Short mmCIF file of C-alpha atoms in Angstrom, two decimals:
data_model
loop_
_atom_site.label_atom_id
_atom_site.label_comp_id
_atom_site.label_asym_id
_atom_site.label_seq_id
_atom_site.Cartn_x
_atom_site.Cartn_y
_atom_site.Cartn_z
CA UNK I 208 -21.12 124.71 49.87
CA UNK I 209 -19.18 122.87 53.03
CA UNK I 210 -17.56 125.81 54.71
CA UNK I 211 -14.21 123.47 54.70
CA UNK I 212 -14.73 123.94 50.94
CA UNK I 213 -15.69 128.24 51.45
CA UNK I 214 -12.19 128.28 53.11
CA UNK I 215 -10.05 126.24 51.28
CA UNK I 216 -10.91 128.47 48.39
CA UNK I 217 -9.80 131.70 49.70
CA UNK I 218 -6.30 132.11 48.52
CA UNK I 219 -3.10 134.10 49.49
CA UNK I 220 -2.02 135.94 46.83
CA UNK I 221 1.89 135.12 46.37
CA UNK I 222 2.89 139.45 47.02
CA UNK I 223 6.16 141.58 47.22
CA UNK I 224 8.43 141.82 50.21
CA UNK I 225 6.82 145.08 50.76
CA UNK I 226 2.66 144.88 49.44
CA UNK I 227 -0.63 146.61 50.03
CA UNK I 228 -3.28 145.95 49.04
CA UNK I 229 -6.73 148.23 49.92
CA UNK I 230 -10.33 147.37 49.73
CA UNK I 231 -13.10 147.09 51.58
CA UNK I 232 -14.44 143.91 53.53
CA UNK I 233 -17.37 144.88 55.70
CA UNK I 234 -17.44 142.20 58.45
CA UNK I 235 -20.21 140.52 58.71
CA UNK I 236 -24.50 140.82 59.72
CA UNK I 237 -25.72 137.93 58.13
CA UNK I 238 -23.99 134.22 59.41
CA UNK I 239 -20.51 133.55 59.76
CA UNK I 240 -20.82 130.98 56.69
CA UNK I 241 -22.45 133.03 54.01
CA UNK I 242 -19.67 136.32 55.07
CA UNK I 243 -16.58 134.24 54.15
CA UNK I 244 -18.26 132.62 51.29
CA UNK I 245 -19.49 136.42 49.99
CA UNK I 246 -15.60 138.44 50.85
CA UNK I 247 -13.58 140.48 48.33
CA UNK I 248 -10.97 137.42 48.60
CA UNK I 249 -9.04 139.61 46.92
CA UNK I 250 -7.82 141.88 50.03
CA UNK I 251 -5.40 138.48 51.00
CA UNK I 252 -1.52 139.92 51.00
CA UNK I 253 1.03 137.67 52.38
CA UNK I 254 0.59 136.30 55.64
CA UNK I 255 -3.03 137.78 55.93
CA UNK I 256 -5.78 135.37 56.09
CA UNK I 257 -9.70 134.94 56.55
CA UNK I 258 -10.51 132.08 58.77
CA UNK I 259 -13.26 130.53 60.79
CA UNK I 260 -12.60 131.07 64.47
CA UNK I 261 -14.86 129.72 68.01
CA UNK I 262 -18.50 129.51 66.73
CA UNK I 263 -17.48 130.49 63.65
CA UNK I 264 -16.74 134.03 63.82
CA UNK I 265 -14.45 135.78 61.20
CA UNK I 266 -11.02 136.32 61.98
CA UNK I 267 -7.72 137.60 60.61
CA UNK I 268 -5.04 135.60 61.10
CA UNK I 269 -1.66 136.87 60.85
CA UNK I 270 1.40 135.03 60.39
CA UNK I 271 4.75 136.83 60.04
CA UNK I 272 8.11 135.05 57.68
CA UNK I 273 10.07 135.01 60.96
CA UNK I 274 7.61 132.28 62.45
CA UNK I 275 5.47 134.26 65.37
CA UNK I 276 1.23 134.66 64.48
CA UNK I 277 -1.97 136.85 65.55
CA UNK I 278 -5.40 136.10 65.65
CA UNK I 279 -7.92 139.14 66.02
CA UNK I 280 -11.11 138.63 65.86
CA UNK I 281 -13.94 140.90 63.48
CA UNK I 282 -15.92 140.96 66.76
CA UNK I 283 -15.19 144.16 68.77
CA UNK I 284 -11.46 144.25 66.44
CA UNK I 285 -10.20 141.88 69.50
CA UNK I 286 -7.10 140.56 69.24
CA UNK I 287 -7.32 137.64 70.49
CA UNK I 288 -3.83 135.17 70.39
CA UNK I 289 0.21 136.05 70.50
CA UNK I 290 2.57 133.26 69.72
CA UNK I 291 5.75 133.85 69.49
CA UNK I 292 8.38 131.62 67.20
CA UNK I 293 8.28 129.28 69.68
CA UNK I 294 5.32 128.11 69.99
CA UNK I 295 3.56 129.96 72.77
CA UNK I 296 0.74 132.55 73.35
CA UNK I 297 1.72 135.32 75.19
CA UNK I 298 -2.08 136.31 75.31
CA UNK I 299 -5.38 134.96 77.45
CA UNK I 300 -8.45 134.29 76.74
CA UNK I 301 -11.09 133.27 79.59
CA UNK I 302 -12.51 130.18 79.88
CA UNK I 303 -14.98 130.61 80.32
CA UNK I 304 -15.29 133.70 77.00
CA UNK I 305 -18.10 132.68 74.64
CA UNK I 306 -17.83 134.21 71.19
CA UNK I 307 -21.85 134.20 70.05
CA UNK I 308 -21.65 138.52 69.96
CA UNK I 309 -24.44 138.26 73.14
CA UNK I 310 -20.84 139.81 75.46
CA UNK I 311 -17.61 140.65 74.20
CA UNK I 312 -14.63 138.07 73.95
CA UNK I 313 -13.59 137.32 77.19
CA UNK I 314 -9.83 137.58 77.05
CA UNK I 315 -6.52 138.90 74.53
CA UNK I 316 -6.48 142.44 73.67
CA UNK I 317 -10.20 144.16 74.23
CA UNK I 318 -11.37 147.67 73.34
CA UNK I 319 -12.41 150.15 75.68
CA UNK I 320 -13.73 152.63 73.99
CA UNK I 321 -15.22 155.26 74.22
CA UNK I 322 -15.35 154.48 78.02
CA UNK I 323 -13.17 153.62 80.26
CA UNK I 324 -15.16 151.70 83.61
CA UNK I 325 -18.36 152.14 84.45
CA UNK I 326 -20.02 155.46 83.69
CA UNK I 327 -22.94 156.69 81.92
CA UNK I 328 -23.02 153.73 79.13
CA UNK I 329 -22.44 150.44 79.43
CA UNK I 330 -19.80 148.53 80.18
CA UNK I 331 -15.74 149.87 79.11
CA UNK I 332 -18.03 151.35 76.48
CA UNK I 333 -19.95 150.02 72.94
CA UNK I 334 -16.56 149.17 70.87
CA UNK I 335 -16.14 145.41 71.99
CA UNK I 336 -19.45 144.61 70.87
CA UNK I 337 -19.39 145.50 67.26
CA UNK I 338 -18.40 144.16 64.01
CA UNK I 339 -14.95 146.57 62.85
CA UNK I 340 -14.55 146.42 58.91
CA UNK I 341 -10.76 144.86 57.87
CA UNK I 342 -10.01 148.13 55.07
CA UNK I 343 -6.67 147.85 54.56
CA UNK I 344 -4.15 144.78 54.61
CA UNK I 345 -0.22 144.92 53.69
CA UNK I 346 3.62 143.31 53.74
CA UNK I 347 6.50 144.55 54.48
CA UNK I 348 9.75 142.15 54.62
CA UNK I 349 7.63 139.73 56.22
CA UNK I 350 5.51 141.30 58.37
CA UNK I 351 2.19 141.43 57.70
CA UNK I 352 0.35 143.81 59.10
CA UNK I 353 -4.39 145.21 58.81
CA UNK I 354 -6.41 147.78 59.53
CA UNK I 355 -10.00 147.88 61.06
CA UNK I 356 -12.67 150.42 61.21
CA UNK I 357 -15.43 151.14 63.00
CA UNK I 358 -17.85 153.90 62.60
CA UNK I 359 -21.05 155.23 64.49
CA UNK I 360 -24.25 153.43 63.85
CA UNK I 361 -27.74 153.32 65.09
CA UNK I 362 -26.60 151.05 68.24
CA UNK I 363 -23.90 153.64 69.42
CA UNK I 364 -25.58 156.48 69.13
CA UNK I 365 -28.54 154.71 70.84
CA UNK I 366 -25.94 155.53 73.84
CA UNK I 367 -23.52 157.84 72.79
CA UNK I 368 -24.83 160.14 70.09
CA UNK I 369 -21.51 160.80 68.43
CA UNK I 370 -20.35 160.71 64.99
CA UNK I 371 -17.05 159.18 65.18
CA UNK I 372 -14.04 157.26 63.11
CA UNK I 373 -11.20 154.43 65.27
CA UNK I 374 -8.52 153.24 62.34
CA UNK I 375 -6.54 150.12 64.64
CA UNK I 376 -3.60 149.07 62.51
CA UNK I 377 -2.00 145.51 63.33
CA UNK I 378 1.81 145.19 62.53
CA UNK I 379 3.24 141.62 63.43
CA UNK I 380 7.01 141.10 63.81
CA UNK I 381 9.36 137.75 64.81
CA UNK I 382 9.38 138.96 68.37
CA UNK I 383 6.86 141.74 68.28
CA UNK I 384 3.36 142.98 68.16
CA UNK I 385 2.31 146.82 67.99
CA UNK I 386 -0.80 148.44 67.11
CA UNK I 387 -2.16 152.15 66.46
CA UNK I 388 -5.78 153.47 67.63
CA UNK I 389 -6.79 156.37 65.88
CA UNK I 390 -9.43 158.41 67.24
CA UNK I 391 -11.40 160.90 64.70
CA UNK I 392 -14.27 163.53 65.27
CA UNK I 393 -15.95 163.62 62.37
CA UNK I 394 -19.60 165.32 64.18
CA UNK I 395 -19.60 168.96 64.01
CA UNK I 396 -19.33 168.74 67.28
CA UNK I 397 -16.87 168.42 70.16
CA UNK I 398 -16.90 165.04 72.42
CA UNK I 399 -14.82 163.53 75.02
CA UNK I 400 -13.92 160.32 75.35
CA UNK I 401 -11.73 157.47 77.86
CA UNK I 402 -10.03 154.33 76.29
CA UNK I 403 -7.84 151.51 77.07
CA UNK I 404 -6.26 148.15 75.92
CA UNK I 405 -7.21 146.09 78.05
CA UNK I 406 -4.60 143.31 77.46
CA UNK I 407 -4.80 139.97 79.52
CA UNK I 408 -1.52 138.22 79.03
CA UNK I 409 -1.43 134.04 79.56
CA UNK I 410 1.10 134.10 82.83
CA UNK I 411 1.29 132.23 86.75
CA UNK I 412 0.23 135.63 88.54
CA UNK I 413 2.16 134.17 91.64
CA UNK I 414 5.18 134.86 90.35
CA UNK I 415 4.46 137.55 88.17
CA UNK I 416 5.89 140.73 88.07
CA UNK I 417 5.82 144.56 86.43
CA UNK I 418 8.69 146.97 87.21
CA UNK I 419 8.32 150.27 85.84
CA UNK I 420 5.47 151.98 88.30
CA UNK I 421 7.94 152.59 91.05
CA UNK I 422 6.97 156.91 91.94
CA UNK I 423 3.57 157.29 89.73
CA UNK I 424 0.11 157.79 91.69
CA UNK I 425 -1.94 155.45 92.05
CA UNK I 426 -6.23 155.08 92.29
CA UNK I 427 -6.86 151.28 95.02
CA UNK I 428 -9.84 150.02 94.18
CA UNK I 429 -8.96 147.39 96.48
CA UNK I 430 -11.62 147.42 98.56
CA UNK I 431 -13.66 149.96 97.40
CA UNK I 432 -13.92 150.62 93.25
CA UNK I 433 -16.02 153.30 93.71
CA UNK I 434 -13.78 155.59 96.27
CA UNK I 435 -10.52 154.38 95.02
CA UNK I 436 -7.84 155.21 97.18
CA UNK I 437 -4.96 157.19 96.43
CA UNK I 438 -1.44 156.82 97.03
CA UNK I 439 1.98 156.24 95.49
CA UNK I 440 4.07 153.24 94.17
CA UNK I 441 7.01 152.39 95.95
CA UNK I 442 7.74 148.74 95.00
CA UNK I 443 10.32 148.27 92.35
CA UNK I 444 8.45 145.38 90.97
CA UNK I 445 4.63 144.54 91.44
CA UNK I 446 3.26 142.00 92.31
CA UNK I 447 0.45 139.71 92.00
CA UNK I 448 -0.31 138.13 95.41
CA UNK I 449 -4.23 138.67 95.56
CA UNK I 450 -6.93 140.34 94.47
CA UNK I 451 -5.80 143.36 92.33
CA UNK I 452 -7.65 146.01 90.34
CA UNK I 453 -5.52 149.55 90.25
CA UNK I 454 -5.01 152.47 88.61
CA UNK I 455 -1.36 154.44 88.10
CA UNK I 456 -1.75 157.40 86.53
CA UNK I 457 1.18 159.29 84.07
CA UNK I 458 2.85 156.15 84.17
CA UNK I 459 6.16 155.76 82.34
CA UNK I 460 5.97 154.51 78.76
CA UNK I 461 7.33 151.38 78.50
CA UNK I 462 6.69 148.72 80.79
CA UNK I 463 8.83 144.76 81.75
CA UNK I 464 5.82 142.06 82.33
CA UNK I 465 7.83 139.42 83.43
CA UNK I 466 4.46 137.10 83.42
CA UNK I 467 6.56 133.78 85.42
CA UNK I 468 6.99 131.60 82.95
CA UNK I 469 9.78 132.40 81.62
CA UNK I 470 8.88 135.56 79.43
CA UNK I 471 9.99 139.04 79.74
CA UNK I 472 7.93 141.41 77.53
CA UNK I 473 8.82 145.03 77.62
CA UNK I 474 5.52 146.76 77.15
CA UNK I 475 5.93 150.47 75.49
CA UNK I 476 3.67 152.56 74.01
CA UNK I 477 2.86 156.46 73.43
CA UNK I 478 0.28 158.61 74.66
CA UNK I 479 -1.83 156.02 76.83
CA UNK I 480 -1.05 157.98 79.73
CA UNK I 481 -1.52 155.94 82.61
CA UNK I 482 -0.92 152.02 83.23
CA UNK I 483 -4.76 149.90 85.04
CA UNK I 484 -3.12 146.51 87.02
CA UNK I 485 -5.95 143.24 87.35
CA UNK I 486 -6.37 140.17 88.71
CA UNK I 487 -10.07 139.15 89.72
CA UNK I 488 -8.26 136.25 92.18
CA UNK I 489 -11.39 134.82 93.70
CA UNK I 490 -13.72 135.66 92.23
CA UNK I 491 -12.53 133.85 88.86
CA UNK I 492 -11.39 131.42 90.74
CA UNK I 493 -11.42 129.11 87.53
CA UNK I 494 -8.85 130.94 86.08
CA UNK I 495 -6.88 134.07 87.67
CA UNK I 496 -3.50 131.37 88.43
CA UNK I 497 -2.80 131.67 84.61
CA UNK I 498 -3.32 135.69 84.06
CA UNK I 499 -3.10 139.10 84.43
CA UNK I 500 -3.53 142.25 83.03
CA UNK I 501 -1.40 145.08 82.47
CA UNK I 502 -3.30 147.69 80.26
CA UNK I 503 -2.28 151.10 78.41
CA UNK I 504 -5.06 153.58 79.06
CA UNK I 505 -6.33 156.57 79.10
CA UNK I 506 -8.12 157.01 82.27
CA UNK I 507 -8.87 161.20 82.38
CA UNK I 508 -11.25 162.44 79.24
CA UNK I 509 -9.55 163.30 75.67
CA UNK I 510 -11.45 166.19 74.56
CA UNK I 511 -11.80 166.26 70.50
CA UNK I 512 -12.55 168.77 68.85
CA UNK I 513 -14.71 168.10 65.06
CA UNK I 514 -11.60 167.29 62.34
CA UNK I 515 -9.08 166.24 65.20
CA UNK I 516 -7.62 162.77 66.15
CA UNK I 517 -6.03 161.48 69.60
CA UNK I 518 -3.87 158.55 67.90
CA UNK I 519 -2.46 156.17 71.27
CA UNK I 520 0.12 153.41 70.50
CA UNK I 521 1.67 150.18 71.47
CA UNK I 522 4.14 147.60 71.58
CA UNK I 523 4.42 143.90 73.19
CA UNK I 524 7.63 142.75 72.15
CA UNK I 525 10.29 139.56 73.86
CA UNK I 526 13.90 139.59 73.66
#
């Protein structure tokens, strides 16, 4: 069967203004074409559909009643696009991004779990290198949402020998994109982790400005990321004049990003206690001018006892 026919055969159910479908769709371990053909398509909810993404990787497309749209790839549980009603995409995917499962998707909103940055296991952990599963979808008054799930397996246990469940709910509204990440310890022993949402925002880097960080303690990784310089942010607005890689400890729960392109983005959170600003400057000469990263993070290790959960939310919005 041709791929076009497969995609056209995936129905979008007509539902009421408030609807929920709670059925399982397991991310594929075989070819994407076969996966789309055999997927349990009954999970489809108004404003939620499966589609073929780059390199035939499956993705979920959310479309709100107000005209906004978001793409979420099951590989890495990665949001790669957030288009507001005027058609402008506020997220950025790097031109060197690959969609072949051989490396994480470079851009959008990648997960860093169970480790942020370098450390005992691979850079930024394994959550961005694995297929997530769609376990729930709903539409409430025109606002679609999906919930993805990631559990431990042979690959994750080869480097981090713990049993866990990660649930990631993505909700799209006309002028906002919200996420909720819930980490549960399903093991019989405690574990610790660090985590972040490594969000790439489309921007004019030379004109971008972040407000809300004045007074925060900083760990500046420039020039030596292995020996960050401690300091205090004294600027009302933080800019990106060159290479930027700085951690802001105990950051406020709302920042504002002026992306230099005419958009002011509110970045609210709960329980993401820290923030990270990053722009690679000339180390990525092909694209550094076109994005900045403003990341909600939990830099210090979270200690989680068996059966306990940790929850962090992020709410991105424009006026």
